[in-house]
Short mmCIF file of C-alpha atoms in Angstrom, two decimals:
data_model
loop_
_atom_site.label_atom_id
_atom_site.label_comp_id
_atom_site.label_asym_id
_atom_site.label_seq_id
_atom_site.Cartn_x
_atom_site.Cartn_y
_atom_site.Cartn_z
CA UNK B 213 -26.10 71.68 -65.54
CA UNK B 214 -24.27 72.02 -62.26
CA UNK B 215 -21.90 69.40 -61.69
CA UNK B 216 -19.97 67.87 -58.17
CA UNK B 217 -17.06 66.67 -58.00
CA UNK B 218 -16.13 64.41 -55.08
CA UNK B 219 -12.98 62.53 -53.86
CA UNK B 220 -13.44 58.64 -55.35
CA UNK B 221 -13.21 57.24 -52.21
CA UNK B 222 -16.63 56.76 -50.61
CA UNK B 223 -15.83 54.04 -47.99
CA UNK B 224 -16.81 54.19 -44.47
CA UNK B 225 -13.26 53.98 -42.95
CA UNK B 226 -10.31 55.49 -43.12
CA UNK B 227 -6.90 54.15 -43.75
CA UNK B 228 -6.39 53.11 -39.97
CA UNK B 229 -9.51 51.09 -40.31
CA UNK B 230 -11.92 52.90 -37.54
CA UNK B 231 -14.88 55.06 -39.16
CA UNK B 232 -14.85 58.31 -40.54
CA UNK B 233 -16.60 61.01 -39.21
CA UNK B 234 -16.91 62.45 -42.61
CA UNK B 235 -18.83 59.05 -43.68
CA UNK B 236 -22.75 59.05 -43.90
CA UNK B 237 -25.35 55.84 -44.31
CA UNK B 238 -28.65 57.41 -45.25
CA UNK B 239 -31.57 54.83 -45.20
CA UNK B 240 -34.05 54.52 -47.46
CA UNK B 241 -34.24 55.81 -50.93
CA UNK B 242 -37.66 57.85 -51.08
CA UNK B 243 -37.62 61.36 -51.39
CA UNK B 244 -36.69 62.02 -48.03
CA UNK B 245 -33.44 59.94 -48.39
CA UNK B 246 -32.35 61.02 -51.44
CA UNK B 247 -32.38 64.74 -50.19
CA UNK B 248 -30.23 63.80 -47.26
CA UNK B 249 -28.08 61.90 -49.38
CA UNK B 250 -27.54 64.64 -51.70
CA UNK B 251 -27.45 67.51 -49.30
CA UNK B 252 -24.36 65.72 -47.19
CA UNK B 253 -22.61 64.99 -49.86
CA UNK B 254 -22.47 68.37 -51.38
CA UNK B 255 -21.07 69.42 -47.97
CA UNK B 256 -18.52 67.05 -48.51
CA UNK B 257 -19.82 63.87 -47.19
CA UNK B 258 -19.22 60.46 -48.29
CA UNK B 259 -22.33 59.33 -48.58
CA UNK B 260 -23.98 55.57 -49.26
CA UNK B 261 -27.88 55.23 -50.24
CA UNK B 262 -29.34 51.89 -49.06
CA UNK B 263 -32.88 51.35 -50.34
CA UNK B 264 -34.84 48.08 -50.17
CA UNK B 265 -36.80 48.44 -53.51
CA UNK B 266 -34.97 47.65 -56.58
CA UNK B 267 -35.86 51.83 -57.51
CA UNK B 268 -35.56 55.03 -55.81
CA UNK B 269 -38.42 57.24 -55.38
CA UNK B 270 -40.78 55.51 -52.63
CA UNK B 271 -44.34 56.09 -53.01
CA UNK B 272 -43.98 58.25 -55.86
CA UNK B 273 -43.10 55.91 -58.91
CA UNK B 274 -43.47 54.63 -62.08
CA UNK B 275 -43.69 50.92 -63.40
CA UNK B 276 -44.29 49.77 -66.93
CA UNK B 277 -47.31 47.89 -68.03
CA UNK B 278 -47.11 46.44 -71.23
CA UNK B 279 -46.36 48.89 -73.66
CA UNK B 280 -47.20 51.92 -71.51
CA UNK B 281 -44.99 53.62 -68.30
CA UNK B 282 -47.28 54.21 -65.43
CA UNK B 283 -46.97 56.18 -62.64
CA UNK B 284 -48.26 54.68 -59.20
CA UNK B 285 -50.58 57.12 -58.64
CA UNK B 286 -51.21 60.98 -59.67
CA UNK B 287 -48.76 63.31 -57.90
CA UNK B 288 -48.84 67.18 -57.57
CA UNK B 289 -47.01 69.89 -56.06
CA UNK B 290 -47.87 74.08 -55.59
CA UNK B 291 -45.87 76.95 -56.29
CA UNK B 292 -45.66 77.39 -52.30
CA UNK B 293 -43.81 73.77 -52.36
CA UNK B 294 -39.80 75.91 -51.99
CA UNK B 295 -38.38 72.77 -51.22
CA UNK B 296 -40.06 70.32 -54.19
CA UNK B 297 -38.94 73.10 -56.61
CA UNK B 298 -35.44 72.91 -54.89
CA UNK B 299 -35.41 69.31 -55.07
CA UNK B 300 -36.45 69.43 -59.45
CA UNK B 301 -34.14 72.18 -59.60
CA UNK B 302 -31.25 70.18 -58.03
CA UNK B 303 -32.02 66.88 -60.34
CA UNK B 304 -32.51 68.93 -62.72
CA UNK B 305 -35.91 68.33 -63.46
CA UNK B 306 -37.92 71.09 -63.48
CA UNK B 307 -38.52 71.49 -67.08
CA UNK B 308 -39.98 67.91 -66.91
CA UNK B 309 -42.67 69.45 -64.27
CA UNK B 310 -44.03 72.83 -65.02
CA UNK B 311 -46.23 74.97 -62.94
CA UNK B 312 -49.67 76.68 -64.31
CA UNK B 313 -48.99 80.22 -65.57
CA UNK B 314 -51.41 81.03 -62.91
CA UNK B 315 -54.08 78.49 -60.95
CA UNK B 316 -57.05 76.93 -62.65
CA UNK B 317 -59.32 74.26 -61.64
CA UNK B 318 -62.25 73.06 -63.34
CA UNK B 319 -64.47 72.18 -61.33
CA UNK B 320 -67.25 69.72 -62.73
CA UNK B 321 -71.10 69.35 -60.89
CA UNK B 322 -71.97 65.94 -61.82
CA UNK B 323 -75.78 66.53 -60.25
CA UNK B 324 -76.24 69.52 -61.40
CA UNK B 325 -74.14 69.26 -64.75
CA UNK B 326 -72.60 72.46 -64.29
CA UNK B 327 -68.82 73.38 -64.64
CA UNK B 328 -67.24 75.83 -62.43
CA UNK B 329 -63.86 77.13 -62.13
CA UNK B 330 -61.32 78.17 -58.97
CA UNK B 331 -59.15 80.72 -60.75
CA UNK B 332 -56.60 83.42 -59.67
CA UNK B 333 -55.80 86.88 -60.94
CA UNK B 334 -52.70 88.72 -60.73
CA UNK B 335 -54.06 91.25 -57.82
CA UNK B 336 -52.70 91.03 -53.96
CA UNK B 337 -53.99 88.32 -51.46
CA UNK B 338 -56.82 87.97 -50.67
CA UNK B 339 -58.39 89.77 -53.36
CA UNK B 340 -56.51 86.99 -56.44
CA UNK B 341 -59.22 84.38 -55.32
CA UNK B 342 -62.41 87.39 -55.38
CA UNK B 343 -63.50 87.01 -58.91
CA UNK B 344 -63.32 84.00 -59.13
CA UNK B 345 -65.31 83.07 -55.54
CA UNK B 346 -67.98 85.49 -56.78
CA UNK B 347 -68.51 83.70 -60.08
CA UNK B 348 -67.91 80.08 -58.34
CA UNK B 349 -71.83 78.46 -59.56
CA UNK B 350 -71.35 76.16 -57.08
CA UNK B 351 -72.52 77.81 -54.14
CA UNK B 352 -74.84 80.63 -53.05
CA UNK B 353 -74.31 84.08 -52.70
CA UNK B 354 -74.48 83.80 -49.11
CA UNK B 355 -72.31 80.78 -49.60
CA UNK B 356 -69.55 82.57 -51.16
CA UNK B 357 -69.88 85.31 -48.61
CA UNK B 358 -68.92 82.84 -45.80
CA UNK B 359 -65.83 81.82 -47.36
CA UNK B 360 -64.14 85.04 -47.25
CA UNK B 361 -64.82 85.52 -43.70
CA UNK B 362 -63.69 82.07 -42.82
CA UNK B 363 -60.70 82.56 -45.27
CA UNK B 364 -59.71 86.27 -43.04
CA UNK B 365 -60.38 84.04 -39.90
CA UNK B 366 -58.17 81.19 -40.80
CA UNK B 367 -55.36 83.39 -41.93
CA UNK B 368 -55.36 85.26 -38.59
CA UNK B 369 -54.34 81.96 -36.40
CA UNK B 370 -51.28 81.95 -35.49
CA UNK B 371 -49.59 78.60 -36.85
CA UNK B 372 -47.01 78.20 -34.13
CA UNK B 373 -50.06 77.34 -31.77
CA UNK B 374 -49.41 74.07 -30.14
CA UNK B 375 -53.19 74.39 -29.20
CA UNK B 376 -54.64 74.25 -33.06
CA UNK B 377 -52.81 70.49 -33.95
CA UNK B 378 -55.84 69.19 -31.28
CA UNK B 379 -58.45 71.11 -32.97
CA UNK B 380 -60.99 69.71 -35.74
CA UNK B 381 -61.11 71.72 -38.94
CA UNK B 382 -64.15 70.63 -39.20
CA UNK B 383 -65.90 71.34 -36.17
CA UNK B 384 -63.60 75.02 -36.77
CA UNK B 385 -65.36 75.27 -39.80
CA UNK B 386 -68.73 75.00 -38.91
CA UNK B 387 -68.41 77.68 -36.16
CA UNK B 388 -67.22 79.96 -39.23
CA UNK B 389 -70.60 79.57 -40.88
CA UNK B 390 -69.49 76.64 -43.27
CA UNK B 391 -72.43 74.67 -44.19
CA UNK B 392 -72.01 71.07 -45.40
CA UNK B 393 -72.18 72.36 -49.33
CA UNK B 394 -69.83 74.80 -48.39
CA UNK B 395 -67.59 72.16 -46.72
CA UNK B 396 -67.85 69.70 -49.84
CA UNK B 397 -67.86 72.03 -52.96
CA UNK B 398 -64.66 74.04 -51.75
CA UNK B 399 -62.61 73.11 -48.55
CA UNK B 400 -62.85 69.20 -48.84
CA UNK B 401 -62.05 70.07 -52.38
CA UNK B 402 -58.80 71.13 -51.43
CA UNK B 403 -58.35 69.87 -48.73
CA UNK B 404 -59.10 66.24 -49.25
CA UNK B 405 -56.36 66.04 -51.98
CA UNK B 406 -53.86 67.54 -49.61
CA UNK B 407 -54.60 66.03 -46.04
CA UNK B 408 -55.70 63.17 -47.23
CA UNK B 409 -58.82 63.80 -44.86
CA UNK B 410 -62.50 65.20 -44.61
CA UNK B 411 -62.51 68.58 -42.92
CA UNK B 412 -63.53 66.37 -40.34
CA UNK B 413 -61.16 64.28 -39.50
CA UNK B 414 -57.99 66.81 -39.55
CA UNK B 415 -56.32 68.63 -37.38
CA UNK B 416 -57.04 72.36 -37.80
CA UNK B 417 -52.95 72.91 -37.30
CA UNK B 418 -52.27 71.04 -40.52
CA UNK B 419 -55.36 72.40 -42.60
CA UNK B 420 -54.68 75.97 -41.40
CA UNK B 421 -51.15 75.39 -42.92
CA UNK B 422 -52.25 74.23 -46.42
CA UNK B 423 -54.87 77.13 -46.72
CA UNK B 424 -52.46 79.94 -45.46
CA UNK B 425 -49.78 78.68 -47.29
CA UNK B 426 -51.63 77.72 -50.25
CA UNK B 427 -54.40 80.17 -51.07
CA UNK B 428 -53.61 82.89 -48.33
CA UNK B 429 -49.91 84.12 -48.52
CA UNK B 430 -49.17 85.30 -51.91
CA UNK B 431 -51.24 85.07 -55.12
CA UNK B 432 -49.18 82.56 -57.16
CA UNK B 433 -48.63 80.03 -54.24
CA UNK B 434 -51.60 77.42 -54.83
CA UNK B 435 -50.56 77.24 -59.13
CA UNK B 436 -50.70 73.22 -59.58
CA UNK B 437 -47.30 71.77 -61.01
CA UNK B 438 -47.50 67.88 -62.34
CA UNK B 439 -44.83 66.00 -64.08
CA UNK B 440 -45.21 65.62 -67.36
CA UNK B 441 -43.09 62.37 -67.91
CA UNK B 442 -43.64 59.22 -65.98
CA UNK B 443 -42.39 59.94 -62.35
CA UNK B 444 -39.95 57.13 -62.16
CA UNK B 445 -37.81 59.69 -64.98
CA UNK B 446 -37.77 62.58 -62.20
CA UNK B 447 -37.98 60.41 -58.34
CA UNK B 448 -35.48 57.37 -59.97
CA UNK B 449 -33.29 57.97 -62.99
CA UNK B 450 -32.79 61.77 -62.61
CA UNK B 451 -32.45 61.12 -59.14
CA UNK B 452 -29.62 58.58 -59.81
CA UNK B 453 -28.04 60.18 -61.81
CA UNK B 454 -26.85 63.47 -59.85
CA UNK B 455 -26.52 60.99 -56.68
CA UNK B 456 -24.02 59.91 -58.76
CA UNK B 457 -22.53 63.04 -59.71
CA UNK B 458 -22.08 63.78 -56.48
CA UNK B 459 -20.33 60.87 -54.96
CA UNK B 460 -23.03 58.97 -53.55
CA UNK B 461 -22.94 55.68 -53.55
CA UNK B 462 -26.41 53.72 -53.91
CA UNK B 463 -27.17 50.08 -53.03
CA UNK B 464 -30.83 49.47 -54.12
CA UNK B 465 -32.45 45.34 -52.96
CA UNK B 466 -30.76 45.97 -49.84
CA UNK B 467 -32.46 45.70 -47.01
CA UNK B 468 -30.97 47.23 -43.40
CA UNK B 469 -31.59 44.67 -40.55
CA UNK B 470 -30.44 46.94 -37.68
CA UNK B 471 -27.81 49.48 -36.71
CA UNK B 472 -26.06 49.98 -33.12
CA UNK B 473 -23.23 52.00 -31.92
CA UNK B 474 -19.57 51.05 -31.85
CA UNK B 475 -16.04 52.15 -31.49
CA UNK B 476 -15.97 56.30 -30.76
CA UNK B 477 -19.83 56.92 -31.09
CA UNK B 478 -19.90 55.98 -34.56
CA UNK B 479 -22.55 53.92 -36.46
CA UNK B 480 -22.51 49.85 -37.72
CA UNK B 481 -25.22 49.57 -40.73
CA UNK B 482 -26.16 46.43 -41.05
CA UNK B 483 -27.52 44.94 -44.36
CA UNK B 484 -28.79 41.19 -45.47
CA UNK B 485 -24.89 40.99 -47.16
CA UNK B 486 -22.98 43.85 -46.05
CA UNK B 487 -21.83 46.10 -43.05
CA UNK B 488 -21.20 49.30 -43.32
CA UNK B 489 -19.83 51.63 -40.40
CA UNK B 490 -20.04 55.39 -40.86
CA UNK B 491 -20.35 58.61 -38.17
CA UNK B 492 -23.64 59.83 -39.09
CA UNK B 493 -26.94 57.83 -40.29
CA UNK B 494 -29.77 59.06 -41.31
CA UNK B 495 -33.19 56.69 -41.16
CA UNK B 496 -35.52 58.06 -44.05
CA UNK B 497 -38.36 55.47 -43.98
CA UNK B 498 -41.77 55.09 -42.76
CA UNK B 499 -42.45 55.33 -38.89
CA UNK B 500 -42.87 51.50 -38.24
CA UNK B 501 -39.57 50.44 -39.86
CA UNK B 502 -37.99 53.46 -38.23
CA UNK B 503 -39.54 52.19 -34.83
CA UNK B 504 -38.06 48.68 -35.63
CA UNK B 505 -34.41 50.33 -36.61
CA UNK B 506 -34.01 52.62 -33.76
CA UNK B 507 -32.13 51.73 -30.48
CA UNK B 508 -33.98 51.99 -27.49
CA UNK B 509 -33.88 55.59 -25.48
CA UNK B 510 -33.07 57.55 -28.99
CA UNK B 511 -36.58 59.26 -28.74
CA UNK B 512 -38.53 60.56 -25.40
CA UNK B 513 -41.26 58.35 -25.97
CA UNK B 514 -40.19 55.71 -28.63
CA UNK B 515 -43.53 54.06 -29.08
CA UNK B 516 -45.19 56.89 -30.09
CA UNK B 517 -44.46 56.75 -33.71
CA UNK B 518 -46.51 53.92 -33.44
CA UNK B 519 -49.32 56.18 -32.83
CA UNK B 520 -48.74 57.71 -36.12
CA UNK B 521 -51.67 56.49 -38.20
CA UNK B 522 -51.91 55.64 -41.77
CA UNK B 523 -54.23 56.77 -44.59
CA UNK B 524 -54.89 55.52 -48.18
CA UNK B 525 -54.90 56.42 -51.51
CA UNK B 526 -56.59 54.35 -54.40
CA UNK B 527 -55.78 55.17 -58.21
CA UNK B 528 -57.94 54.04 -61.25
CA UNK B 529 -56.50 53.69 -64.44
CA UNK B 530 -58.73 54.06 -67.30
CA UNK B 531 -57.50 53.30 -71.43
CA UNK B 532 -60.01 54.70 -74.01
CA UNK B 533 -60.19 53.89 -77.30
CA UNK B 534 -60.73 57.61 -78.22
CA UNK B 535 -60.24 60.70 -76.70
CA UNK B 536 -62.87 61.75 -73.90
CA UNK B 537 -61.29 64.38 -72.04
CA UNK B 538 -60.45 68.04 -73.50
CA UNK B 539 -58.81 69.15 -70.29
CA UNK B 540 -55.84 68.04 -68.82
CA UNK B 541 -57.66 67.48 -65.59
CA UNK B 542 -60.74 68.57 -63.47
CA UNK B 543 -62.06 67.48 -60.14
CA UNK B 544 -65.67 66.68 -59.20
CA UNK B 545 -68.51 67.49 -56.87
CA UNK B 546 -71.86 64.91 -56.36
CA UNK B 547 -69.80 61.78 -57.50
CA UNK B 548 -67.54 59.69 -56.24
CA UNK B 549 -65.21 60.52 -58.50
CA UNK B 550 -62.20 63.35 -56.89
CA UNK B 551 -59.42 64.55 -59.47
CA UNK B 552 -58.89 63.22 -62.86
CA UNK B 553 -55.76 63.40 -65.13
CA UNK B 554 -54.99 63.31 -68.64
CA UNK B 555 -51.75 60.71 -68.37
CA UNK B 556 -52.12 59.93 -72.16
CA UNK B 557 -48.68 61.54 -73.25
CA UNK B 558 -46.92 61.00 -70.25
CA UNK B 559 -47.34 57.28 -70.30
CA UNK B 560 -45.97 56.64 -73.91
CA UNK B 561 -49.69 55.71 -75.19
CA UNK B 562 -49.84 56.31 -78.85
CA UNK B 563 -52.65 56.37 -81.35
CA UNK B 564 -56.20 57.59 -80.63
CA UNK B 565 -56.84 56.86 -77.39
CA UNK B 566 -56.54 58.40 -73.97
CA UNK B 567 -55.39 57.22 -70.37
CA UNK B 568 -56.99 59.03 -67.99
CA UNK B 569 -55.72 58.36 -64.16
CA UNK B 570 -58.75 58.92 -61.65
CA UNK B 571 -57.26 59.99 -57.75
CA UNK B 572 -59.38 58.85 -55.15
CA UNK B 573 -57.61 59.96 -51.58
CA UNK B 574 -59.48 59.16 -48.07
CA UNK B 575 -60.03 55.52 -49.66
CA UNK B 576 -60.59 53.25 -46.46
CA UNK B 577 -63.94 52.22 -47.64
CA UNK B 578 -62.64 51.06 -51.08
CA UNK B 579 -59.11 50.30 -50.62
CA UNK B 580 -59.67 46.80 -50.53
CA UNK B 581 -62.36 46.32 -53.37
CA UNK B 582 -61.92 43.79 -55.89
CA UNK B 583 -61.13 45.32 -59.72
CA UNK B 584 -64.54 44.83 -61.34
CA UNK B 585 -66.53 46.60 -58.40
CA UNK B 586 -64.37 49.28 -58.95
CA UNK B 587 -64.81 49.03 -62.34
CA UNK B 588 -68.59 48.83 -61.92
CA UNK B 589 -68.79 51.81 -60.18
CA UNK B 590 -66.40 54.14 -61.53
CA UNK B 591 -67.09 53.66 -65.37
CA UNK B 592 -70.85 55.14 -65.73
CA UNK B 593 -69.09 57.80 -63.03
CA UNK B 594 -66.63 58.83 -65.94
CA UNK B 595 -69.71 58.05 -68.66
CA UNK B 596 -72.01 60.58 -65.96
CA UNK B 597 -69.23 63.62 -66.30
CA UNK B 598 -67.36 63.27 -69.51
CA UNK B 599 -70.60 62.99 -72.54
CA UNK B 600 -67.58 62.05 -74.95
CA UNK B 601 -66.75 58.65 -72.38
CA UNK B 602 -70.43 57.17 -73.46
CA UNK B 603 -70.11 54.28 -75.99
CA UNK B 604 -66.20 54.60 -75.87
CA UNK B 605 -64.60 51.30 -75.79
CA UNK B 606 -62.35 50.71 -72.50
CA UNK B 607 -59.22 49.01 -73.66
CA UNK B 608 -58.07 48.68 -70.18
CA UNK B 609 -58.91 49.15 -66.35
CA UNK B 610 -56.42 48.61 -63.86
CA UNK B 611 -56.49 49.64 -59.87
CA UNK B 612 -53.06 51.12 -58.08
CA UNK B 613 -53.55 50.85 -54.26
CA UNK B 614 -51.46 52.64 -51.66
CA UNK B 615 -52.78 51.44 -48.38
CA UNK B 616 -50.37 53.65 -46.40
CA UNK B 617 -49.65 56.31 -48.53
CA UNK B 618 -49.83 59.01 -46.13
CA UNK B 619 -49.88 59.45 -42.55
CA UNK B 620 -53.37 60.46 -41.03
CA UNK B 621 -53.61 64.26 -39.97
CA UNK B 622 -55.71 63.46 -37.39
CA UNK B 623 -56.20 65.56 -34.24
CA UNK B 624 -52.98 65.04 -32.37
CA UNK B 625 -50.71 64.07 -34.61
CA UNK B 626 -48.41 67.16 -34.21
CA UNK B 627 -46.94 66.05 -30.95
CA UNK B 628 -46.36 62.28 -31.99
CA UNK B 629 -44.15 63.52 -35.01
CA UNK B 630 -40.44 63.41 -33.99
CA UNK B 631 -37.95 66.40 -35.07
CA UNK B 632 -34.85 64.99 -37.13
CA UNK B 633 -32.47 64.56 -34.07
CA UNK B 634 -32.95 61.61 -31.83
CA UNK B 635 -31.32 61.81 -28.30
CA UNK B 636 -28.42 59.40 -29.81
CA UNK B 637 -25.43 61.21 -31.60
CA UNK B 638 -25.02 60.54 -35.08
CA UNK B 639 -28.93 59.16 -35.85
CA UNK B 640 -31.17 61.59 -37.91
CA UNK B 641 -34.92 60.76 -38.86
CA UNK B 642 -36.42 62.08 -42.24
CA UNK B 643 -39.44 61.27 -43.87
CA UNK B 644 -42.61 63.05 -44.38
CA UNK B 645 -44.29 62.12 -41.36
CA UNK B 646 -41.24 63.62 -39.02
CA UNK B 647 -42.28 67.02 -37.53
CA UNK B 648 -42.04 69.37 -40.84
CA UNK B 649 -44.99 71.30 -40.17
CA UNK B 650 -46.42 70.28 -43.28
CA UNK B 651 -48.94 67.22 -44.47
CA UNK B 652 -47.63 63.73 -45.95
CA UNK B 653 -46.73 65.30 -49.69
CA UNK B 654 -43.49 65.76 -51.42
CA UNK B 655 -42.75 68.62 -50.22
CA UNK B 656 -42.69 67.18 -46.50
CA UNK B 657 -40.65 64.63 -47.91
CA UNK B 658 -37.68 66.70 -49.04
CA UNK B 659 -38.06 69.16 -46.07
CA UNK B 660 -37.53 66.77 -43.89
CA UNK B 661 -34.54 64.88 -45.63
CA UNK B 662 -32.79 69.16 -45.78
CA UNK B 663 -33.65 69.23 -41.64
CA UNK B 664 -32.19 65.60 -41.03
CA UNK B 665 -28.30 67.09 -43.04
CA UNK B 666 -29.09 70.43 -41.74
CA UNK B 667 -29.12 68.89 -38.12
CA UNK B 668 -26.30 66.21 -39.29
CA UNK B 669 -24.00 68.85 -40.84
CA UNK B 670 -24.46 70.94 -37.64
CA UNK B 671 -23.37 68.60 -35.21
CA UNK B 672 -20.15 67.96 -37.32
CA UNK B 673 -19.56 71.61 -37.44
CA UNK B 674 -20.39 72.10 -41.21
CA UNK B 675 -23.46 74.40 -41.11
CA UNK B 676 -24.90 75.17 -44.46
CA UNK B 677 -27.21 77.99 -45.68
CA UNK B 678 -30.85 77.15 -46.64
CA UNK B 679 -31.35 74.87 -49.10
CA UNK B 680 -34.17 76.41 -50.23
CA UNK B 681 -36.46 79.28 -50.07
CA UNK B 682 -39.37 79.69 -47.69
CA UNK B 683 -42.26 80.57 -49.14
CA UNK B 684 -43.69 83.90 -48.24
#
């Protein structure tokens, strides 16, 4: 374990009373923030962490429930994901959230009763994904033939094309030859659990990135990593604890009610009991409380991170009596059931039962649905896919509802996604729907909290290396 030593002083002034350049205010204590916190004050920084909630972590957390530690909703990251695995690597927590040996998804046909798997093999790109397409029961041999010329098609466009963020995937799909089943038993498969959107309603740019990055540039990029401890271990206490190691100071219940320049270009924070003056700040919250925090003129057009839309995500929790689930997850076709974890270790559950944690993404329809229609629906669902579920007792059903979890990937949405410099001096934006390139996921997240203290550390003449890694 790696550890940083930092001077004790962490105040925003120095001994003359005026701010320090060398002093930081990062806002908002998400994934996003705590990168920025962390990456400015190993460059020396003295750094403070202001977060609202009375946790770090943001939309990717864990609360306890009774007896049992659950996590908000089912999180997962790739192999591709450099800056995820720099993040784990840096709290030292990637032990706690291991990768596949290699990728394997079963993949369950509730009409048909059939179970299908999307496997890889150890040969080059594109030929790690062959076998397995060719065996995939799930489509038709002319079905499966389609994919791999939509698959050489999508990897030849050119991702730096301003011109793809205002394409559909969808509609780019179908002019590929991808029919509906083709659509729903493989790209939406992905795709939906990743965008956060039907092929339909997201921008080609942002799908083209996940399937080139993902399946397309090297064979172990798309291997599934999930935390095997409740999240809140990894996002909050880990987290804490090398902020802490490093010098930064964090102030979680504290809420920042605006900031505006002062003295020398530098930066007043101010919080609901405190206020804070540093040289750099760096906003790492959604788009509507960073619209609300920024002065007016530190963006071309300020208002349109208002444009930014939202997305759900909608997580049933499920306690069996016994254990219905071999696997420690599939994902389904001809239900309305999506991806489904095994969460009974992670949560602390003992005995014989099982906690399974169902992941429904693109929720707007059922976001809003009252507990027993969800149950209703969802429990013959399980009963319909897992034989072993029928006649189990259901100790417990509970609903998790993120109602903004991710921005939308519509059409668009490229050019309404600010870089992390603002046209003010000192003001950084972070968060993952700031222009990373990449969807609303954790890996967006941290890249954009290492581009807000690259940009911040560049400015005060302290350029760093890389964080991380691109992935090839």
């Amino acid at each position: 374990m790696t550890t940083y030593d930092m001077p004790p002083d962490r105040q925003g002034t120095g001994p003359d009373g005026r701010p320090e350049r060398a002093a930081a205010v990062v806002v908002g204590g998400g994934l996003a923030g705590i990168t920025a916190a962390l990456a400015l004050a190993d460059a020396g920084l003295r750094v403070t962490l202001l977060e609202g909630r009375p946790r770090l972590g943001g939309l990717a957390f864990s609360f306890r429930r009774g007896e049992l530690t659950v996590d908000n909703g089912q999180h997962v990251y790739l192999r591709c994901c450099t800056a995820y695995r720099w993040f784990l690597d840096r709290i030292d927590g990637a032990g706690l959230a291991p990768l596949q040996d290699r990728l394997d998804v079963p993949v369950l046909d509730a009409d048909r009763n059939r179970l299908g798997r999307l496997r890889r093999t150890a040969l080059p790109v594109p030929l790690h994904l062959a076998s397995s397409l060719a065996r995939y029961p799930h489509l038709s041999l002319g079905e499966r033939a389609s994919v791999g010329r939509a698959a050489l098609a999508l990897k030849g466009l050119d991702l730096a094309d301003p011109a793809l963020d205002d394409q559909n995937f969808g509609q780019w799909l179908a002019r590929h030859g991808q029919s509906p089943r083709t659509v729903e038993a493989l790209w939406d498969l992905v795709g939906i659990a990743t965008l956060n959107a039907e092929a339909g309603d997201a921008s080609l740019s942002l799908a083209a990135m996940v399937f080139k990055t993902g399946l397309l540039s090297e064979p172990g990029a798309a291997d599934i990593g999930w935390a095997r401890v409740p999240l809140g271990e990894l996002h909050d206490t880990l987290a804490r604890t090398a902020l802490d190691k490093a010098g930064v100071r964090v102030e979680t219940r504290t809420r920042v009610g605006s900031l505006s320049r002062i003295e020398d270009g530098a930066w007043r924070v101010e919080t609901d009991g405190e206020r804070i003056d540093a040289g750099t700040v760096v906003l790492a919250v959604p788009q509507q409380e960073a619209h609300a925090l920024l002065p007016a003129g530190s963006l071309d057009d300020q208002d349109s991170i208002l444009g930014i839309g939202t997305a759900p995500i909608l997580n049933l929790h499920v306690i069996y009596d016994r254990k219905v689930l071999k696997r420690p997850f599939f994902t389904a076709l001809g239900s309305p059931v999506q991806w489904v974890f095994d969460r009974t270790e992670a949560s602390g559950l003992t005995g014989a039962g099982q906690y399974l944690a169902v992941s429904q993404s693109v929720a707007q329809d059922e976001i809003d649905a009252p507990v027993a229609a969800l149950r209703e629906r969802y429990l013959p669902e399980l009963e319909r896919l897992l034989p072993a579920a029928r006649g189990a007792g259901v100790r417990d059903f509970f609903v998790t509802r993120e109602r903004t979890a991710t921005f939308a990937p519509t059409p668009g949405v490229g050019r309404l996604r600010p870089g992390a410099r603002t046209r003010t001096p000192g003001l950084y934006l972070a968060g993952a729907w700031t222009a990373t390139g990449w969807p609303a996921t954790m890996e967006s997240a941290v890249r954009s909290g290492t581009l807000a203290a690259e940009a911040a550390l560049t400015t005060l003449g302290r350029p760093r290396d890389r964080l991380f890694r691109e992935a090839a």
